[in-house]
Coordinates of C-alpha atoms in Angstrom, one line a residue:
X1 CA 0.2 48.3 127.7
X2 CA 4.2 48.6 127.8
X3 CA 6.5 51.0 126.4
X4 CA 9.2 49.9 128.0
X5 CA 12.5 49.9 126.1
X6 CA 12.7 48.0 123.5
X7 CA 14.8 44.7 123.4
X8 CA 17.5 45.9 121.3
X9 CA 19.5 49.2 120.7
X10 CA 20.8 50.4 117.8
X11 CA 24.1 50.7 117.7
X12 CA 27.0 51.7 115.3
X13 CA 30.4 49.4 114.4
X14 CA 33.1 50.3 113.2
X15 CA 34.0 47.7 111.1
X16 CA 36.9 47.1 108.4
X17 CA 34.8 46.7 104.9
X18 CA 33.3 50.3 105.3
X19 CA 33.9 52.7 102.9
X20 CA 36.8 55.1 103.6
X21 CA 35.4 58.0 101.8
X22 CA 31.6 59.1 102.3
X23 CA 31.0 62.4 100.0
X24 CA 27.7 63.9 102.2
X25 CA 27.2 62.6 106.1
X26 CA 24.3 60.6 106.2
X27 CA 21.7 60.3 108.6
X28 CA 18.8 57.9 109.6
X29 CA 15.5 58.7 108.4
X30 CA 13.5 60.1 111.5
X31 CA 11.2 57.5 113.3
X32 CA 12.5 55.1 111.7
X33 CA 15.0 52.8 114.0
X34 CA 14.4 49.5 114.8
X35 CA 13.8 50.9 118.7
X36 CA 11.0 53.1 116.7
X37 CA 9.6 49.9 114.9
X38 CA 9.7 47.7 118.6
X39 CA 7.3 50.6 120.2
X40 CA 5.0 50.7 117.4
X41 CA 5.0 46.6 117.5
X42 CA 4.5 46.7 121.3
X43 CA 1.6 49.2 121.0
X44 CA -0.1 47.9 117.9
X45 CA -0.3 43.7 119.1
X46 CA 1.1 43.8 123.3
X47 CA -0.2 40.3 123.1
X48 CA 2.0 39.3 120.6
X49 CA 4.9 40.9 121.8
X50 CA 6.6 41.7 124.9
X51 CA 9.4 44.0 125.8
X52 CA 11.8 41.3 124.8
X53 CA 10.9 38.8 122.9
X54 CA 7.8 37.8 120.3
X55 CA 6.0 34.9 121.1
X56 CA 4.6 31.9 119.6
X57 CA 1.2 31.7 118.5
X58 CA -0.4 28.1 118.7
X59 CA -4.1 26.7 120.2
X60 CA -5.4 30.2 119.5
X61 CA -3.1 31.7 121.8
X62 CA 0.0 33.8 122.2
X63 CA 2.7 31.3 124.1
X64 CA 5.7 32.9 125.8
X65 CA 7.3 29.6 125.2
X66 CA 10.4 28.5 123.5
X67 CA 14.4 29.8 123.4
X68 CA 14.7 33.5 121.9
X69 CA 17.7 33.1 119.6
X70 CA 20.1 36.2 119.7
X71 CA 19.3 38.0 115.9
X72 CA 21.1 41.1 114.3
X73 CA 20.1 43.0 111.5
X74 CA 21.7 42.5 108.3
X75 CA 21.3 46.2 107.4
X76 CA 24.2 47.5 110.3
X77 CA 24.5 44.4 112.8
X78 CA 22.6 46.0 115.2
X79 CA 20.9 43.6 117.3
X80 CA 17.5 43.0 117.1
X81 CA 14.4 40.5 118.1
X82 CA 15.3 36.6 117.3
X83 CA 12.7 33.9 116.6
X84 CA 11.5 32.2 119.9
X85 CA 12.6 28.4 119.0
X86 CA 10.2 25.4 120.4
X87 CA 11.3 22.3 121.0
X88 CA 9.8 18.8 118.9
X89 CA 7.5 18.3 121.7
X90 CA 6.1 21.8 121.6
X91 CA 5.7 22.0 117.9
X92 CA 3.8 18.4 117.6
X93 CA 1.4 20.2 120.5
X94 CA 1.1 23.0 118.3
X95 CA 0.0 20.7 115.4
X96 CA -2.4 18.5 117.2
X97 CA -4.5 22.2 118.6
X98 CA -4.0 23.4 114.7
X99 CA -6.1 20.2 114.0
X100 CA -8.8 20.7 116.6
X101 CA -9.0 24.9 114.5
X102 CA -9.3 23.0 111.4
X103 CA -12.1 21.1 112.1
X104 CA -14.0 23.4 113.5
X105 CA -13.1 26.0 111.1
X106 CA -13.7 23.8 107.8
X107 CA -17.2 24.1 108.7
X108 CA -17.8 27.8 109.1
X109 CA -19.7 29.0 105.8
X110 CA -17.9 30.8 103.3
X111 CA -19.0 34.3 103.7
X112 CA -17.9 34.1 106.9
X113 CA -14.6 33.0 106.4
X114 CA -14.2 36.0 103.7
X115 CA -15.3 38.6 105.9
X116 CA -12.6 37.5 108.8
X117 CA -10.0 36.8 105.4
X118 CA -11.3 41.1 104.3
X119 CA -11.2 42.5 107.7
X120 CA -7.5 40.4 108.1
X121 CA -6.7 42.5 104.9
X122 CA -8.3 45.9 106.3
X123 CA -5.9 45.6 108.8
X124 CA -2.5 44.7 107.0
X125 CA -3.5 47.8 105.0
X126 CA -4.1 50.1 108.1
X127 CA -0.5 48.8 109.3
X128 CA 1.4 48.1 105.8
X129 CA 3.9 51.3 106.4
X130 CA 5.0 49.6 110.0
X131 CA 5.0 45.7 108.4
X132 CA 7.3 47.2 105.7
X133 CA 9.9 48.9 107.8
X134 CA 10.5 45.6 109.9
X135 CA 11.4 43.5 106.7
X136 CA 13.8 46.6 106.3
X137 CA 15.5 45.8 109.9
X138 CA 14.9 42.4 109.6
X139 CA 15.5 41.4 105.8
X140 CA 17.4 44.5 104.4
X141 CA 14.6 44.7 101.8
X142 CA 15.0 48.7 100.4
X143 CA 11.7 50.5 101.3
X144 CA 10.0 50.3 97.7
X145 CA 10.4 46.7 97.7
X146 CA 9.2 46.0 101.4
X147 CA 6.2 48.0 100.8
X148 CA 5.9 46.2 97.4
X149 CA 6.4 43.0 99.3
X150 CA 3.4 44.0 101.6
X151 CA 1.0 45.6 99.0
X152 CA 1.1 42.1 96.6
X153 CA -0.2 40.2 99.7
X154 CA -3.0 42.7 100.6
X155 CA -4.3 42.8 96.5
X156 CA -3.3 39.4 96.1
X157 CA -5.7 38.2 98.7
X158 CA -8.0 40.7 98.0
X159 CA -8.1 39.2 94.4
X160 CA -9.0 35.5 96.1
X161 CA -11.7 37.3 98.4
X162 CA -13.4 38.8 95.5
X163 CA -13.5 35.7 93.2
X164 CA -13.4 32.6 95.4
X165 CA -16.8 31.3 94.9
X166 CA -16.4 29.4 91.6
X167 CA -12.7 28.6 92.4
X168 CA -14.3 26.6 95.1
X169 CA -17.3 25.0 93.5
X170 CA -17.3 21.2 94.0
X171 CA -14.6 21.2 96.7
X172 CA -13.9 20.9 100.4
X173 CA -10.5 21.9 102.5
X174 CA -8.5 19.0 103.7
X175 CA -8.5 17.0 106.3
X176 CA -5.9 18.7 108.1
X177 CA -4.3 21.8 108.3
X178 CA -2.1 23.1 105.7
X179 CA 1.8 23.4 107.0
X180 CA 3.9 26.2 105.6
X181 CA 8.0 26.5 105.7
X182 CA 9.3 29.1 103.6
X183 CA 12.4 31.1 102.6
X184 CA 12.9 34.4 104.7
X185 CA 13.0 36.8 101.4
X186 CA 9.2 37.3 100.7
X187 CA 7.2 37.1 104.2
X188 CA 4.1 38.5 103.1
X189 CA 3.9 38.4 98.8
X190 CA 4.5 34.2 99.4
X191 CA 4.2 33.5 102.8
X192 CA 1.0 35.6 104.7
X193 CA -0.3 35.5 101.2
X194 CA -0.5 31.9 100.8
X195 CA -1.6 31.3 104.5
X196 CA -4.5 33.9 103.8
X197 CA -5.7 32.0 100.6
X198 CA -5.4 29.1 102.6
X199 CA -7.8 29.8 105.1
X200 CA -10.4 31.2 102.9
X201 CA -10.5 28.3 101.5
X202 CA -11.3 26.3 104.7
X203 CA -8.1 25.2 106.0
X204 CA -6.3 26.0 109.2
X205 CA -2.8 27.4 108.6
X206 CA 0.5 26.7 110.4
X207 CA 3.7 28.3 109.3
X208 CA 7.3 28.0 110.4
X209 CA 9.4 31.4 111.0
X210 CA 12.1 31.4 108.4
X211 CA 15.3 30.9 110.6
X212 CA 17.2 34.0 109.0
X213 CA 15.2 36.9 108.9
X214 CA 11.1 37.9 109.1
X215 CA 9.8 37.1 112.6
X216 CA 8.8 40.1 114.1
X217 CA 6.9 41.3 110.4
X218 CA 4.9 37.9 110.3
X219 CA 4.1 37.8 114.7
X220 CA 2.1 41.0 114.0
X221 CA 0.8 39.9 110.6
X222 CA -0.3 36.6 112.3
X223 CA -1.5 38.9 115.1
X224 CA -4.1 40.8 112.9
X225 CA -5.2 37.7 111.5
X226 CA -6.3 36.0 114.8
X227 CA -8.0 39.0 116.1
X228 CA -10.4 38.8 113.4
X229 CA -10.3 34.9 114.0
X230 CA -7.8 33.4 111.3
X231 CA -7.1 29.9 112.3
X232 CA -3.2 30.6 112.4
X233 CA -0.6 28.8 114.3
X234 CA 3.0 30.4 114.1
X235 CA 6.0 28.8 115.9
X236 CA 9.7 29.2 115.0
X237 CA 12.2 26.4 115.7
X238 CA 14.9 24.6 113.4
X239 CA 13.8 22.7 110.9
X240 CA 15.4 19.7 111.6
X241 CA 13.9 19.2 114.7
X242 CA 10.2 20.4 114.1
X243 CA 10.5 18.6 110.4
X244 CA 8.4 15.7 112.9
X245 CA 5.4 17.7 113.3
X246 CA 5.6 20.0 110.5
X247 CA 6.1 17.2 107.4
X248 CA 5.9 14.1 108.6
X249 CA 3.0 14.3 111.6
X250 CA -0.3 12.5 110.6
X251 CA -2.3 15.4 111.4
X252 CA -1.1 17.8 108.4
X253 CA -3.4 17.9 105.2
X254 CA -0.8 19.8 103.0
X255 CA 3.1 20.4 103.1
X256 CA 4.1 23.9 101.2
X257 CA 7.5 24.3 101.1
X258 CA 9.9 27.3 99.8
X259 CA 13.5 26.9 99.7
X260 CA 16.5 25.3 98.8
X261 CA 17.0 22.2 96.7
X262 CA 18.9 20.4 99.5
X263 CA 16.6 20.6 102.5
X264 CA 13.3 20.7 99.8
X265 CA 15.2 17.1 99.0
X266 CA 14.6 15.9 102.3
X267 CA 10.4 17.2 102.9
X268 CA 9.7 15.9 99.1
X269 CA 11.2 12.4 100.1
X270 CA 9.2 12.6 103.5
X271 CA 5.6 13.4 101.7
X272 CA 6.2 10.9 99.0
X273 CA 6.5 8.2 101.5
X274 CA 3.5 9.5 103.3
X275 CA 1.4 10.5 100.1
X276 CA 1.0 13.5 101.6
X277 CA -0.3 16.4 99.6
X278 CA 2.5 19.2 98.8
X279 CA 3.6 22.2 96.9
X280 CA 7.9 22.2 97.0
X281 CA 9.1 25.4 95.4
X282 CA 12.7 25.1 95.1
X283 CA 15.6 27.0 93.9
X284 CA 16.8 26.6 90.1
X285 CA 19.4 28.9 88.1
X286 CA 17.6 31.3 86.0
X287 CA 18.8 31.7 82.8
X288 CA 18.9 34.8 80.2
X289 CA 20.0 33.4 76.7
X290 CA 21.2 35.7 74.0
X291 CA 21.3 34.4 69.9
X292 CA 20.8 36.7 67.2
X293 CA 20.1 39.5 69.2
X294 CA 20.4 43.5 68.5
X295 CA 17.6 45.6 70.8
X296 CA 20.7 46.5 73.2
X297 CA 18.9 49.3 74.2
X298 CA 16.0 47.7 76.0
X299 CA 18.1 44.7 77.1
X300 CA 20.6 47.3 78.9
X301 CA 17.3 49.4 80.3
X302 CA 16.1 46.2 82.5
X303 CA 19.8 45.2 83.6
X304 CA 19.6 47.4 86.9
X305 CA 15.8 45.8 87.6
X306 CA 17.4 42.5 87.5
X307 CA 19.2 43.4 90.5
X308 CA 16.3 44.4 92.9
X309 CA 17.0 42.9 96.0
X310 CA 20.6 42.1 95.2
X311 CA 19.2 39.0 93.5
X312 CA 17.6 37.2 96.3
X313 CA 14.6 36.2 94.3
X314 CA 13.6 32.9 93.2
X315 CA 13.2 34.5 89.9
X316 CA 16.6 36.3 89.8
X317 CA 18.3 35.7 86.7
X318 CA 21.8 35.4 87.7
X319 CA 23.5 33.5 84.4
X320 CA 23.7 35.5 81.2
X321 CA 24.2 32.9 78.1
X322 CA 25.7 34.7 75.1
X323 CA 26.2 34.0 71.2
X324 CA 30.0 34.5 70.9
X325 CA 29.9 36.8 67.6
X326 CA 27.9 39.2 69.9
X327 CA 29.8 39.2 73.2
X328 CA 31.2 42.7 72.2
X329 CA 27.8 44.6 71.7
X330 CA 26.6 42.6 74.7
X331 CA 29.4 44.3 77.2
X332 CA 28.9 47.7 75.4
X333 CA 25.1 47.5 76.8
X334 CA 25.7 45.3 79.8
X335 CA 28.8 47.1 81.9
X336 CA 27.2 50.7 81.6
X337 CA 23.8 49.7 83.1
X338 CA 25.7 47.5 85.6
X339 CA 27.6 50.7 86.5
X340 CA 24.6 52.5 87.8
X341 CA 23.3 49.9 90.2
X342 CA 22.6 51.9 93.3
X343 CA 23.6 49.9 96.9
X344 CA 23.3 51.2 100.7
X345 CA 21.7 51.5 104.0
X346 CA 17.8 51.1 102.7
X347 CA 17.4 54.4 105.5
X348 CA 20.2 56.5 105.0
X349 CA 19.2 60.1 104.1
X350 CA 20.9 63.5 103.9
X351 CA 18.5 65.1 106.4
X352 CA 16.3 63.3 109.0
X353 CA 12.7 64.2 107.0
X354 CA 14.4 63.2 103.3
X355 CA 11.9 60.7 101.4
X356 CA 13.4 57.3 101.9
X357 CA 16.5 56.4 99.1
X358 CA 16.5 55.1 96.1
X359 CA 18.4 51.9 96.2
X360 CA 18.8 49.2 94.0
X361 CA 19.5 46.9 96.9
X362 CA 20.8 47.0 100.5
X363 CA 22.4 44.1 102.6
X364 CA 22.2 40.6 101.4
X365 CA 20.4 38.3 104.4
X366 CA 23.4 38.4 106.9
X367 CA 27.2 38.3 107.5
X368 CA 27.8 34.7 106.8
X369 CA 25.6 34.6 103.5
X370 CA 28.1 37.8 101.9
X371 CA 31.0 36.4 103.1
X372 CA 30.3 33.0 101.9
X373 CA 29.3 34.6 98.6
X374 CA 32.5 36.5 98.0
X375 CA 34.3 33.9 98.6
X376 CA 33.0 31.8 95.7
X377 CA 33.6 34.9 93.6
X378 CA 37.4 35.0 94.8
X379 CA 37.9 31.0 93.9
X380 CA 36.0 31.4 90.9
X381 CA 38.2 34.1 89.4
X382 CA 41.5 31.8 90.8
X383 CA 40.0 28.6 88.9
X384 CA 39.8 30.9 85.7
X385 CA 37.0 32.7 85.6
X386 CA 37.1 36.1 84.2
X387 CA 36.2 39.7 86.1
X388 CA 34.2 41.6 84.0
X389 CA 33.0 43.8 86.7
X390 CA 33.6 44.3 90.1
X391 CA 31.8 47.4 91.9
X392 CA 32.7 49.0 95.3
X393 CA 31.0 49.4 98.8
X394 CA 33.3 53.0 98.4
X395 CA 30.3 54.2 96.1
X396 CA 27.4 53.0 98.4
X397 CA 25.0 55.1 100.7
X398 CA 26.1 54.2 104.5
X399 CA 25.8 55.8 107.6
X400 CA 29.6 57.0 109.4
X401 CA 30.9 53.9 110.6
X402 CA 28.6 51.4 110.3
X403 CA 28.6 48.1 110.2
X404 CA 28.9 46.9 106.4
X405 CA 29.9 43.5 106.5
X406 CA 26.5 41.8 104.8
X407 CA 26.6 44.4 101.9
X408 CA 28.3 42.9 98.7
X409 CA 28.7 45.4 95.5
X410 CA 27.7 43.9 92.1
X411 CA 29.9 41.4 90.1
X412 CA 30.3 39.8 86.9
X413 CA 32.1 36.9 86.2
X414 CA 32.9 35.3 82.3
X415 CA 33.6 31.4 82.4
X416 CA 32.9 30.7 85.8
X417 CA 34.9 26.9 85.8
X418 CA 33.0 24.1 86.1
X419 CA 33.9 23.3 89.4
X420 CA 32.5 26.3 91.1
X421 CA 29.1 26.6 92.7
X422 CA 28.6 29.7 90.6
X423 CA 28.6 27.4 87.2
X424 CA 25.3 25.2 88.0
X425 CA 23.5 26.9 91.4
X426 CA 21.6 29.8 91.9
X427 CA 24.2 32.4 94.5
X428 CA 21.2 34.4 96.1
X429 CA 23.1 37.3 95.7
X430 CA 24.2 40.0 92.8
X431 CA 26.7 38.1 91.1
X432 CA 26.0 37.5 87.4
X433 CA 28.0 35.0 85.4
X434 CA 28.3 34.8 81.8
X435 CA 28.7 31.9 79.4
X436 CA 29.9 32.6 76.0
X437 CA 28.0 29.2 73.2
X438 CA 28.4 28.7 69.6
X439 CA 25.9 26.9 68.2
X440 CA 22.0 26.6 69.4
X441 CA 22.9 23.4 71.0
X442 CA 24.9 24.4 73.5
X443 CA 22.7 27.2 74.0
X444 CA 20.2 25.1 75.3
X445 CA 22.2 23.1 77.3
X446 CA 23.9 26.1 79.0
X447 CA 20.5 27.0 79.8
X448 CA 19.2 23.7 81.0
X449 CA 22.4 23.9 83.3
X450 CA 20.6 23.5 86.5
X451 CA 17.8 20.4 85.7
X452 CA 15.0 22.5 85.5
X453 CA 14.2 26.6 86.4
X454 CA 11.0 28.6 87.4
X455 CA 12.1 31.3 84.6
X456 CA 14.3 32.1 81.7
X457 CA 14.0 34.5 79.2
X458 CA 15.3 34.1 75.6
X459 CA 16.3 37.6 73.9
X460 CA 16.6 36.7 69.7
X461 CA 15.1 39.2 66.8
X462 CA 13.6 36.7 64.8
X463 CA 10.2 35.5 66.1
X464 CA 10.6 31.7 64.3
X465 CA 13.5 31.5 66.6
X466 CA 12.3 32.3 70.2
X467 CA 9.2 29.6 68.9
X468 CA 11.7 27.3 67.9
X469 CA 14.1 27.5 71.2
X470 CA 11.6 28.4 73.6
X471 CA 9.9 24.8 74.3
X472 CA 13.2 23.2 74.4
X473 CA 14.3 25.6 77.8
X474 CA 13.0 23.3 81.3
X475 CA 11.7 26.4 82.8
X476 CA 8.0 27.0 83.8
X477 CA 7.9 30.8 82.6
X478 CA 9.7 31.9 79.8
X479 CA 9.8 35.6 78.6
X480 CA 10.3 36.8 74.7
X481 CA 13.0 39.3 75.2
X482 CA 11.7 40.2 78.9
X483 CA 11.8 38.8 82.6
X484 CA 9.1 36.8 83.8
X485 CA 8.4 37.0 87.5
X486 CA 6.4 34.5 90.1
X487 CA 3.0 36.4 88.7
X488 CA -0.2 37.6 90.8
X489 CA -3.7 37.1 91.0
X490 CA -4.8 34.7 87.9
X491 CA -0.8 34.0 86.6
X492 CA -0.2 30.6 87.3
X493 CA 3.2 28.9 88.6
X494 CA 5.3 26.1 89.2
X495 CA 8.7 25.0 87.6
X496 CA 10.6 22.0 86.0
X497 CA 12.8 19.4 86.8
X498 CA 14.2 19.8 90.0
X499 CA 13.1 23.0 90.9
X500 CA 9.6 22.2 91.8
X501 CA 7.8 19.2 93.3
X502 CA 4.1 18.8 93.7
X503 CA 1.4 20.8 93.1
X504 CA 1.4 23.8 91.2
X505 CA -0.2 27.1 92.1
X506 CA -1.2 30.6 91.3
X507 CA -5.0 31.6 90.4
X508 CA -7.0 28.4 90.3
X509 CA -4.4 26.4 91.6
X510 CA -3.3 27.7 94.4
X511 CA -7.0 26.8 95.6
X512 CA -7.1 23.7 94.0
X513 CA -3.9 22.6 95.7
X514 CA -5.2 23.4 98.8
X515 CA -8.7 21.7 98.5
X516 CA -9.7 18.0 97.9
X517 CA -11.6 17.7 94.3
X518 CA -14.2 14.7 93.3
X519 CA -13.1 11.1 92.7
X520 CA -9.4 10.7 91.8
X521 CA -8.2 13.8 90.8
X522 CA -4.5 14.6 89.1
X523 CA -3.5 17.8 90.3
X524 CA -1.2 19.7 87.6
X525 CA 2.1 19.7 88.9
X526 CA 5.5 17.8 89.0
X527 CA 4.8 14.9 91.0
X528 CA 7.1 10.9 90.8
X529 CA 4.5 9.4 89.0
X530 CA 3.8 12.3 86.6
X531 CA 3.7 15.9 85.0
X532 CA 0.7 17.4 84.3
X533 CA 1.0 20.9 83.0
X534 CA -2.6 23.2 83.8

């Protein structure tokens, strides 16, 4: 077993966005640097990773195959492990030995496949502190919600393992293995989770490493799941050149997509001319409506929980939509919650042995993403829009001289112009906009802005109203004066219009999605030829 050093060091930049003034020295939190994390890697799964690279998993072995991209971490810029990217011809190798797994593995009884699905989870639980502090390095994900992000897998799962029987009666897996390509912000709640439900319900699982963030938390996820004999495959590679064998190839049984609208575009058009089963979860903008409103007490409590995770959920809610007449008491509760929002370096501590900070949110997923993100904010604001609140990296938690340049404070924009990407799409990051409405009409159609949401929430004292409104809002979760979230366990999920395509899922569904049912069954879901709520 190796221990030699690890493939990347941490170092410290100087660089021009950090803050001038720090009012204690910070320090890392002892053993835990990304050169701590590699060691633990290398000595927990040495046949998943090496000193220098992870590997690809495919035909039930580890592959040293592919290019290692160079990857930095969006919490300093300090470099770290990058996903190991195979070519076309690779990846359609990878799919044909997924295949071979599936058949075989569609016929091992149930019990089995729960005990290797429970021991999997045994093991994610015996590792969940080392699985959360690599989405820290690798996602910027504050340690309460990495370890959040790990725990909903593990009971999530656990929740399937227990209760799977009827959820299965009268069905059979696929004919071929399920294909997962998700976003890079929930590796294990979405991603292992999903795979791991997959599996126990008879289907061999291949996923794609997201391209910006995740690879070394799902290799050694993926690693405790083939010990105990999870048919897993796990490759990394663009997805323009794998899209081949991961969409389109003959052999896969079930696309499930997370992502954007623009590239989910592309996979929905390739199943539909395949008829391939899928489950697209794409990105709509989230919308908090405001009419008749005056509990500003427990709206301005759940402001700073909006903001976990800087808003890189694809249940943010990032557009406020506000009655006119109640702008004023709106601000009074909105800009002093807003002003408490805590940002930093998710392992920054006074002294090395501190408990781990409390932070709001850290870095967004890179350089490029917070740059391209202030930017919007600065041409909003010279089309028109209004600054209601700008907040400073000067009051964040950072480490002397670091490297700050994926960090973005919180913002708040009135009237963003119609021409600007923050009017009508989701920003993945925290920058809130506000739209001031008159009448309930436009209301709703500020709220409809984006064709279709996963969530909204309407906030109105008079119950006749919210019953009234409510059904007219194209969002698939809709809270009564609270978020809604993506749900666990039995809550069920999809979304409307253009934010989802296929097969919905959660509880039942998720199975059911995964799993062929008798003669010609209608899956509920958004698909061309129809919409079938469960």
């Amino acid at each position: 077993m190796s221990h030699a050093t690890a493939p990347t060091v941490h170092r410290e930049r100087r660089n021009r966005m950090a803050p001038t003034l720090t009012p204690d020295t910070l320090t890392l939190k002892s053993r835990t640097s990304w050169d701590d994390a590699w060691q633990r890697c290398l000595a927990v799964a040495p046949e998943a990773f090496r000193d220098d690279r992870v590997l690809n998993l495919w035909g039930a072995a580890w592959q040293a195959d592919g290019r290692p991209l160079p990857a930095t971490s969006p919490v300093d810029g300090s470099p770290i492990a990058g996903p190991p990217r195979l070519d076309a011809a690779t990846a359609g190798q990878a799919v044909r030995a997924s295949l071979d797994q599936h058949r075989a593995w569609r016929h091992i009884a149930l019990d089995e496949r729960r005990a290797r699905v429970a021991a999997t989870l045994d093991a994610l639980t015996r590792h969940r502190e080392l699985l959360a502090l690599l989405l820290v390095w690798e996602i910027g994900k504050p340690w309460r919600l990495a370890q959040a992000d790990v725990d909903r897998a593990i009971d999530g799962v656990r929740w399937y393992v227990d209760g799977i029987e009827p959820m299965l009666q009268g069905r059979a897996p696929l004919d071929g293995p399920v294909s997962n390509i998700a976003s890079w912000n929930y590796p294990m709640s979405v991603l292992v989770h999903a795979m791991l439900v997959q599996a126990l319900a008879g289907n061999a699982v291949i996923a794609k490493t997201p391209t910006d963030g995740g690879v070394s938390c799902l290799t050694l996820a993926c690693a405790l799941a083939a010990r105990e004999g999870i048919p897993v495959t796990l490759v990394s590679g663009s997805g323009g050149e794998l899209s081949e064998a991961l969409v389109r190839a003959p052999e896969i049984g079930c696309v499930s997509f997370v992502g954007g609208r623009d590239t989910g575009a592309a996979v929905a058009t390739a199943v539909a001319d395949l008829g391939k089963r899928h489950i697209l979860e794409q990105e709509g903008l989230n919308t908090w409506g405001i009419w008749n409103y005056s509990d500003w007490d427990k709206l301005s409590a759940v402001i700073p929980k909006l903001f976990d995770y800087g808003k890189q959920r694809c249940t943010a809610y990032p557009r406020f939509v506000v009655q006119r007449s109640l702008f004023d008491e709106f601000l009074a509760a909105y800009l002093p919650a807003v002003r408490t929002i805590r940002i930093g370096h998710p392992l920054a501590v006074e002294q090395p042995g501190d408990p781990f900070p409390e932070l709001d949110f850290g870095p967004l997923i890179n350089a490029a993403k917070a740059k391209e993100l202030t930017d919007q904010v600065t041409e909003a604001i010279d089309r028109g829009a209004v600054p209601l609140h700008r907040g400073s990296l000067a009051d964040g938690r950072f480490l002397p001289g670091q490297d700050t340049s994926a960090y973005v404070p919180p913002v708040t924009l009135l009237g963003p112009p119609p021409s600007s990407p923050l009017h009508h799409a989701e920003p993945f990051g925290p920058v809130d906009t506000i739209v001031l409405v008159d009448t309930e009409a436009e209301l709703l159609a500020a709220m409809n802005a984006s064709n279709g949401a996963l969530v909204a929430t309407l906030s109105t004292d008079d119950p006749a109203t919210y019953e009234r409104l409510a059904p007219q809002i194209r969002a698939f979760k809709i809270g009564q004066g609270k978020p809604r979230s993506r749900g666990d366990r039995e809550e069920l999920f999809g979304g409307f219009g253009a934010s989802w395509r296929g097969a919905f899922v959660g509880g039942e569904l998720l199975v059911r999605a995964v799993t062929g049912g008798p003669g010609e069954e209608r899956l509920p879901g958004n698909f061309p030829e129809y919409h079938l709520m469960p």
